[in-house]
Amino acid sequence: MRKVAFLALLALTVLIIPGITETCAAGTVYGTESIDTTTIAGEKTWTNDKGLTLESGPDVTLTFGALYARGSIPDFTNRIMVDTINAWSNGKIKISYVGAGELGSNADIVEAVQMGNIAMSMVNVSNYANFVPEFGAFDMGCIIAPFDKFTAALKNEKLLNIINTSAADADMRLLGMCSEGFRVLLSCRRPIHTFEDLKGLKIRTQPAANLITMWQNLTTNPTPLPTGEVYISMQQGLIDAIENNPTTFIAEKTFEQGKFITLTNHIPSIHGIMFNVNIWNGLSASYKAMLEEVFEVFANDMHRRAKEDNAKALDFMKSKGIEVVDMSMDDLLKMEKACDPQHKMIEEAVGSEICKAWLDAVKN
């Protein structure tokens, strides 16, 4: 009943938010108004199958930090999740969501969690790797598998146990992971049809060593740039291409400077919710159980939304004259093979146990 209630809310929220824009028609920008959480199928308080309730616990306020473009899939999911927790707990758990970079960079946000200055964060898992090295395993590029295999792997118990054993040493605890879909290429000048077409492409990448190495292995010229400099760099011809999720191209408006999208699916965007371990340990069993259940439901919804909204985003960009190019399986296999040195580099850095657990979970 509880999960049905959540899903009913999720189905309603898009309909009740006014201010639909052209990009919202692509299913990627949902407006800025607050979300009505009074329609949670009549459930005003939370209980679970073990009879835990929130009535005996003290009121708590938890600050939740993130850095996502307003209207992106993670931002939208976070906002509904926060409003739902606040409503479902009758205000006993109040989550203060601080998004859009108000707390600084992703690294600043993760450090704030580690220090206990904020309770929790949700960022791309690459940003956790400097604090918990095992997260580097998720940077292994060009693994060929369906999206559903990746999302199922994110719940793999062995994988989560390995990460949380290491995260505890950094005073953090991983609540869970989710994905907003595969990253693809958006090119400003020429289409990328084959593996060979990647050679020399000047592509903006995230400033992460593992990802820079991946693009070097793919024979491109990776160029790390802050998000705020991407649009103007495309406009001025300083870079040839960028890579991200289709929905993010719209949320950040970078599609306006692109001409071709190639469905490389080179890596899924994976995000993790991390708690400060001392704050987490200080919560009651009922509070922990509720937060875990809420995240599980909303992670599943993000995965559904990722498939639907990325498809809508591609259709929207096609309507704006952008050509969408499929890569052949032969070329995808060449990309996977080219990334072997990057996989070995990551394994040497973070250990074979986590890398094997990730690959086994995705491939098997």
Short mmCIF file of C-alpha atoms in Angstrom, two decimals:
data_model
loop_
_atom_site.label_atom_id
_atom_site.label_comp_id
_atom_site.label_asym_id
_atom_site.label_seq_id
_atom_site.Cartn_x
_atom_site.Cartn_y
_atom_site.Cartn_z
CA MET A 1 0.00 0.00 0.00
CA ARG A 2 2.78 2.44 0.89
CA LYS A 3 4.57 1.96 -2.43
CA VAL A 4 1.30 2.26 -4.30
CA ALA A 5 0.71 5.50 -2.45
CA PHE A 6 4.10 6.85 -3.45
CA LEU A 7 3.62 5.90 -7.08
CA ALA A 8 0.19 7.52 -7.11
CA LEU A 9 1.82 10.70 -5.89
CA LEU A 10 4.52 10.48 -8.52
CA ALA A 11 1.92 10.06 -11.25
CA LEU A 12 0.04 13.11 -10.00
CA THR A 13 2.88 15.54 -9.44
CA VAL A 14 3.65 16.23 -13.09
CA LEU A 15 -0.01 16.94 -13.70
CA ILE A 16 -0.46 19.37 -10.85
CA ILE A 17 2.55 21.57 -11.54
CA PRO A 18 1.61 24.57 -13.69
CA GLY A 19 3.81 26.69 -15.92
CA ILE A 20 4.48 24.13 -18.64
CA THR A 21 7.18 25.38 -20.99
CA GLU A 22 8.34 24.16 -24.37
CA THR A 23 11.11 22.17 -22.78
CA CYS A 24 8.64 20.70 -20.33
CA ALA A 25 6.82 19.26 -23.35
CA ALA A 26 9.95 17.15 -23.80
CA GLY A 27 9.36 15.82 -20.31
CA THR A 28 12.51 17.27 -18.77
CA VAL A 29 11.64 20.57 -17.11
CA TYR A 30 8.85 20.39 -14.58
CA GLY A 31 8.48 23.93 -13.31
CA THR A 32 9.49 25.65 -10.11
CA GLU A 33 6.31 25.63 -8.05
CA SER A 34 6.09 23.66 -4.81
CA ILE A 35 4.66 20.17 -5.11
CA ASP A 36 1.40 19.19 -3.45
CA THR A 37 2.09 16.23 -1.17
CA THR A 38 -1.35 16.09 0.45
CA THR A 39 -2.52 13.41 -1.99
CA ILE A 40 -0.54 10.49 -0.57
CA ALA A 41 -3.51 8.13 -0.80
CA GLY A 42 -4.81 9.21 2.59
CA GLU A 43 -1.70 8.07 4.49
CA LYS A 44 -0.83 10.81 6.95
CA THR A 45 1.77 8.91 8.99
CA TRP A 46 4.22 6.15 8.27
CA THR A 47 4.31 2.58 9.55
CA ASN A 48 6.11 -0.43 8.17
CA ASP A 49 5.73 -4.19 8.22
CA LYS A 50 7.70 -4.48 11.46
CA GLY A 51 5.33 -2.13 13.24
CA LEU A 52 7.82 0.75 13.47
CA THR A 53 6.26 4.19 13.69
CA LEU A 54 7.62 7.72 13.91
CA GLU A 55 5.55 8.73 16.91
CA SER A 56 8.17 7.98 19.56
CA GLY A 57 11.09 9.71 17.84
CA PRO A 58 12.11 13.34 18.29
CA ASP A 59 11.59 15.91 15.56
CA VAL A 60 14.68 16.20 13.36
CA THR A 61 15.81 18.61 10.65
CA LEU A 62 18.27 17.31 8.06
CA THR A 63 20.00 19.45 5.45
CA PHE A 64 20.22 17.79 2.03
CA GLY A 65 22.78 19.23 -0.41
CA ALA A 66 22.94 18.75 -4.19
CA LEU A 67 24.16 20.46 -7.36
CA TYR A 68 21.80 19.80 -10.26
CA ALA A 69 20.30 21.98 -12.97
CA ARG A 70 16.78 23.04 -12.02
CA GLY A 71 14.39 20.82 -13.97
CA SER A 72 16.82 17.93 -14.45
CA ILE A 73 15.67 14.42 -13.53
CA PRO A 74 17.72 14.25 -10.26
CA ASP A 75 16.61 17.73 -9.18
CA PHE A 76 12.95 16.93 -9.80
CA THR A 77 13.22 13.56 -8.04
CA ASN A 78 14.98 15.14 -5.05
CA ARG A 79 12.31 17.81 -4.64
CA ILE A 80 9.43 15.32 -4.69
CA MET A 81 11.32 12.99 -2.35
CA VAL A 82 11.94 15.79 0.14
CA ASP A 83 8.34 17.05 0.09
CA THR A 84 7.09 13.49 0.51
CA ILE A 85 9.29 12.80 3.55
CA ASN A 86 8.20 16.08 5.14
CA ALA A 87 4.53 15.29 4.54
CA TRP A 88 4.55 11.56 5.24
CA SER A 89 6.28 12.05 8.60
CA ASN A 90 3.81 14.78 9.60
CA GLY A 91 6.77 17.11 9.89
CA LYS A 92 8.71 14.95 12.37
CA ILE A 93 11.46 14.57 9.75
CA LYS A 94 12.00 17.87 8.00
CA ILE A 95 14.41 17.83 5.07
CA SER A 96 15.86 21.18 4.04
CA TYR A 97 16.87 20.79 0.38
CA VAL A 98 19.69 23.09 -0.75
CA GLY A 99 20.20 22.66 -4.49
CA ALA A 100 21.53 24.54 -7.52
CA GLY A 101 25.04 24.85 -6.09
CA GLU A 102 24.12 27.00 -3.08
CA LEU A 103 26.59 25.01 -0.96
CA GLY A 104 29.41 25.29 -3.51
CA SER A 105 30.87 22.61 -5.76
CA ASN A 106 30.14 18.90 -5.60
CA ALA A 107 33.39 18.43 -3.69
CA ASP A 108 32.31 21.11 -1.20
CA ILE A 109 28.98 19.34 -0.69
CA VAL A 110 30.58 15.94 -0.07
CA GLU A 111 33.11 17.46 2.34
CA ALA A 112 30.25 19.15 4.22
CA VAL A 113 28.63 15.71 4.68
CA GLN A 114 31.91 14.18 5.82
CA MET A 115 32.40 16.96 8.38
CA GLY A 116 28.81 16.72 9.59
CA ASN A 117 27.99 20.29 8.54
CA ILE A 118 25.07 18.88 6.54
CA ALA A 119 23.35 15.53 6.99
CA MET A 120 23.20 14.17 3.45
CA SER A 121 24.03 14.75 -0.19
CA MET A 122 23.16 13.45 -3.61
CA VAL A 123 25.86 13.86 -6.28
CA ASN A 124 27.26 11.91 -9.19
CA VAL A 125 29.25 9.07 -7.64
CA SER A 126 32.46 10.20 -9.37
CA ASN A 127 32.48 13.06 -6.85
CA TYR A 128 32.61 10.61 -3.94
CA ALA A 129 35.71 8.83 -5.27
CA ASN A 130 38.14 11.29 -3.67
CA PHE A 131 36.63 10.40 -0.29
CA VAL A 132 35.72 6.73 -0.87
CA PRO A 133 38.05 5.33 -3.59
CA GLU A 134 35.80 2.34 -4.35
CA PHE A 135 33.38 4.68 -6.14
CA GLY A 136 35.98 4.86 -8.91
CA ALA A 137 34.76 1.47 -10.13
CA PHE A 138 31.66 3.14 -11.55
CA ASP A 139 33.88 5.20 -13.88
CA MET A 140 34.78 2.12 -15.93
CA GLY A 141 33.77 3.20 -19.40
CA CYS A 142 31.91 1.69 -22.33
CA ILE A 143 30.57 -1.42 -20.59
CA ILE A 144 27.97 -2.83 -22.96
CA ALA A 145 24.79 -3.83 -21.13
CA PRO A 146 21.11 -2.79 -21.10
CA PHE A 147 20.14 0.08 -18.80
CA ASP A 148 18.01 -2.27 -16.66
CA LYS A 149 21.11 -4.38 -15.91
CA PHE A 150 22.93 -1.31 -14.62
CA THR A 151 20.04 -0.20 -12.41
CA ALA A 152 19.63 -3.70 -10.96
CA ALA A 153 23.38 -3.83 -10.26
CA LEU A 154 23.15 -0.62 -8.22
CA LYS A 155 21.15 -2.58 -5.62
CA ASN A 156 23.63 -5.45 -5.43
CA GLU A 157 24.14 -6.21 -1.74
CA LYS A 158 27.79 -7.24 -2.08
CA LEU A 159 28.58 -4.03 -3.94
CA LEU A 160 26.88 -1.85 -1.32
CA ASN A 161 28.61 -3.66 1.55
CA ILE A 162 32.05 -3.11 0.00
CA ILE A 163 31.35 0.60 -0.43
CA ASN A 164 29.91 1.12 3.03
CA THR A 165 32.83 -0.66 4.71
CA SER A 166 35.14 1.91 3.11
CA ALA A 167 32.71 4.82 3.51
CA ALA A 168 32.62 4.29 7.28
CA ASP A 169 36.34 5.13 7.40
CA ALA A 170 35.45 8.47 5.76
CA ASP A 171 32.63 9.10 8.29
CA MET A 172 29.93 8.53 5.68
CA ARG A 173 27.25 5.96 4.84
CA LEU A 174 25.77 5.26 1.41
CA LEU A 175 21.98 5.09 1.54
CA GLY A 176 21.68 3.97 -2.08
CA MET A 177 22.38 4.69 -5.74
CA CYS A 178 20.27 5.48 -8.77
CA SER A 179 20.78 6.49 -12.41
CA GLU A 180 19.28 9.07 -14.76
CA GLY A 181 20.31 7.10 -17.84
CA PHE A 182 23.16 6.74 -20.29
CA ARG A 183 25.42 9.60 -21.30
CA VAL A 184 25.70 10.30 -25.02
CA LEU A 185 27.60 12.68 -27.32
CA LEU A 186 26.35 16.06 -28.55
CA SER A 187 28.54 17.34 -31.39
CA CYS A 188 28.67 20.93 -32.62
CA ARG A 189 30.22 20.35 -36.05
CA ARG A 190 30.29 16.85 -37.46
CA PRO A 191 28.39 13.62 -36.87
CA ILE A 192 30.10 10.74 -35.09
CA HIS A 193 29.05 7.54 -36.87
CA THR A 194 31.95 5.20 -36.04
CA PHE A 195 34.64 4.58 -33.46
CA GLU A 196 37.18 6.02 -35.90
CA ASP A 197 35.20 9.29 -36.09
CA LEU A 198 36.07 9.95 -32.44
CA LYS A 199 39.75 10.52 -33.20
CA GLY A 200 40.92 13.99 -32.25
CA LEU A 201 37.45 15.16 -31.16
CA LYS A 202 37.86 17.98 -28.65
CA ILE A 203 35.29 16.97 -26.05
CA ARG A 204 34.36 18.61 -22.79
CA THR A 205 34.62 16.14 -19.95
CA GLN A 206 34.23 16.21 -16.21
CA PRO A 207 37.45 17.06 -14.32
CA ALA A 208 37.93 13.47 -13.11
CA ALA A 209 41.10 11.53 -13.90
CA ASN A 210 39.28 8.26 -14.63
CA LEU A 211 36.97 9.90 -17.15
CA ILE A 212 39.75 11.88 -18.81
CA THR A 213 41.65 8.63 -19.25
CA MET A 214 38.57 6.98 -20.76
CA TRP A 215 38.29 9.69 -23.41
CA GLN A 216 42.02 9.52 -24.12
CA ASN A 217 41.67 5.75 -24.64
CA LEU A 218 38.86 6.53 -27.08
CA THR A 219 41.36 8.70 -29.06
CA THR A 220 39.59 11.99 -28.35
CA ASN A 221 41.09 15.18 -26.93
CA PRO A 222 39.33 15.54 -23.53
CA THR A 223 38.99 19.09 -22.22
CA PRO A 224 37.81 19.51 -18.61
CA LEU A 225 35.57 22.57 -18.18
CA PRO A 226 33.29 23.83 -15.40
CA THR A 227 29.60 23.49 -16.22
CA GLY A 228 29.19 27.27 -16.38
CA GLU A 229 31.69 27.55 -19.24
CA VAL A 230 30.29 24.80 -21.47
CA TYR A 231 27.64 26.75 -23.40
CA ILE A 232 29.90 29.66 -24.34
CA SER A 233 32.74 27.28 -25.23
CA MET A 234 30.44 25.47 -27.66
CA GLN A 235 29.22 28.77 -29.06
CA GLN A 236 32.75 30.06 -29.62
CA GLY A 237 34.06 26.84 -31.14
CA LEU A 238 36.48 26.11 -28.31
CA ILE A 239 35.20 22.53 -28.06
CA ASP A 240 33.76 20.16 -30.67
CA ALA A 241 31.42 18.13 -28.49
CA ILE A 242 30.07 17.50 -25.00
CA GLU A 243 28.69 14.40 -23.29
CA ASN A 244 25.77 14.06 -20.93
CA ASN A 245 22.23 12.72 -20.66
CA PRO A 246 19.73 13.92 -23.28
CA THR A 247 17.57 15.48 -20.56
CA THR A 248 20.53 17.46 -19.24
CA PHE A 249 21.25 18.89 -22.71
CA ILE A 250 17.80 20.46 -22.49
CA ALA A 251 17.90 21.47 -18.82
CA GLU A 252 21.22 23.27 -19.41
CA LYS A 253 20.17 24.48 -22.91
CA THR A 254 23.40 23.18 -24.46
CA PHE A 255 21.37 21.47 -27.20
CA GLU A 256 20.97 24.95 -28.72
CA GLN A 257 24.62 24.80 -29.82
CA GLY A 258 24.60 21.18 -31.04
CA LYS A 259 23.93 19.62 -34.44
CA PHE A 260 24.37 15.87 -33.92
CA ILE A 261 23.75 13.41 -31.07
CA THR A 262 25.46 10.02 -31.13
CA LEU A 263 24.05 7.30 -28.89
CA THR A 264 27.38 6.08 -27.53
CA ASN A 265 25.86 5.11 -24.15
CA HIS A 266 29.45 5.19 -22.93
CA ILE A 267 28.62 5.38 -19.22
CA PRO A 268 25.48 5.68 -17.09
CA SER A 269 25.08 8.76 -14.91
CA ILE A 270 25.02 7.26 -11.43
CA HIS A 271 24.10 9.25 -8.33
CA GLY A 272 24.35 8.31 -4.69
CA ILE A 273 22.73 9.55 -1.49
CA MET A 274 25.36 9.74 1.22
CA PHE A 275 24.77 10.43 4.91
CA ASN A 276 27.18 11.60 7.54
CA VAL A 277 27.66 8.36 9.48
CA ASN A 278 27.31 9.94 12.94
CA ILE A 279 24.09 11.72 12.00
CA TRP A 280 22.76 8.48 10.47
CA ASN A 281 23.68 6.43 13.55
CA GLY A 282 21.91 8.99 15.72
CA LEU A 283 18.57 8.44 13.97
CA SER A 284 16.01 6.04 15.40
CA ALA A 285 15.39 2.68 13.72
CA SER A 286 12.01 3.92 12.45
CA TYR A 287 13.51 7.05 10.89
CA LYS A 288 16.19 4.99 9.15
CA ALA A 289 13.64 2.49 7.86
CA MET A 290 11.44 5.24 6.46
CA LEU A 291 14.30 7.03 4.72
CA GLU A 292 15.53 3.77 3.17
CA GLU A 293 12.07 2.91 1.89
CA VAL A 294 11.47 6.38 0.47
CA PHE A 295 14.76 6.33 -1.39
CA GLU A 296 14.10 2.87 -2.85
CA VAL A 297 10.75 3.97 -4.27
CA PHE A 298 12.11 7.19 -5.71
CA ALA A 299 15.19 5.48 -7.18
CA ASN A 300 12.87 3.10 -9.03
CA ASP A 301 10.87 6.07 -10.25
CA MET A 302 14.02 7.84 -11.43
CA HIS A 303 14.91 4.77 -13.50
CA ARG A 304 11.45 4.73 -15.08
CA ARG A 305 11.62 8.47 -15.67
CA ALA A 306 15.12 8.20 -17.15
CA LYS A 307 13.99 5.83 -19.90
CA GLU A 308 10.84 7.77 -20.72
CA ASP A 309 12.21 11.30 -20.46
CA ASN A 310 15.49 10.69 -22.26
CA ALA A 311 13.45 9.29 -25.16
CA LYS A 312 11.20 12.35 -25.07
CA ALA A 313 14.25 14.62 -24.92
CA LEU A 314 15.72 13.01 -28.04
CA ASP A 315 12.41 13.47 -29.87
CA PHE A 316 12.30 17.10 -28.80
CA MET A 317 15.84 17.77 -30.02
CA LYS A 318 15.08 16.02 -33.30
CA SER A 319 12.18 18.45 -33.74
CA LYS A 320 14.73 21.27 -33.40
CA GLY A 321 16.78 19.89 -36.29
CA ILE A 322 19.37 17.86 -34.37
CA GLU A 323 20.31 14.59 -36.08
CA VAL A 324 20.42 11.51 -33.84
CA VAL A 325 22.97 8.86 -34.83
CA ASP A 326 22.98 5.23 -33.67
CA MET A 327 26.34 3.50 -33.35
CA SER A 328 26.66 -0.06 -34.62
CA MET A 329 27.39 -2.88 -32.18
CA ASP A 330 30.76 -3.37 -33.90
CA ASP A 331 31.74 0.20 -33.06
CA LEU A 332 30.43 -0.08 -29.50
CA LEU A 333 32.56 -3.21 -29.06
CA LYS A 334 35.59 -1.28 -30.34
CA MET A 335 34.89 1.39 -27.71
CA GLU A 336 34.58 -1.25 -24.98
CA LYS A 337 37.87 -2.82 -26.03
CA ALA A 338 39.60 0.57 -26.18
CA CYS A 339 38.66 1.15 -22.55
CA ASP A 340 40.45 -1.98 -21.29
CA PRO A 341 43.51 0.07 -20.16
CA GLN A 342 41.22 2.41 -18.23
CA HIS A 343 39.52 -0.55 -16.53
CA LYS A 344 42.91 -1.95 -15.49
CA MET A 345 44.04 1.45 -14.22
CA ILE A 346 40.92 1.76 -12.07
CA GLU A 347 41.29 -1.80 -10.76
CA GLU A 348 44.86 -1.06 -9.67
CA ALA A 349 43.67 2.10 -7.90
CA VAL A 350 40.56 0.84 -6.10
CA GLY A 351 41.07 -2.93 -5.91
CA SER A 352 39.81 -5.87 -7.88
CA GLU A 353 37.02 -6.80 -5.42
CA ILE A 354 34.80 -3.79 -6.12
CA CYS A 355 35.56 -3.80 -9.87
CA LYS A 356 34.73 -7.51 -10.18
CA ALA A 357 31.55 -7.08 -8.12
CA TRP A 358 30.40 -4.23 -10.41
CA LEU A 359 31.21 -6.02 -13.67
CA ASP A 360 29.68 -9.30 -12.47
CA ALA A 361 26.49 -7.54 -11.38
CA VAL A 362 26.15 -5.69 -14.71
CA LYS A 363 27.19 -8.47 -17.08
CA ASN A 364 25.58 -11.51 -15.41
#
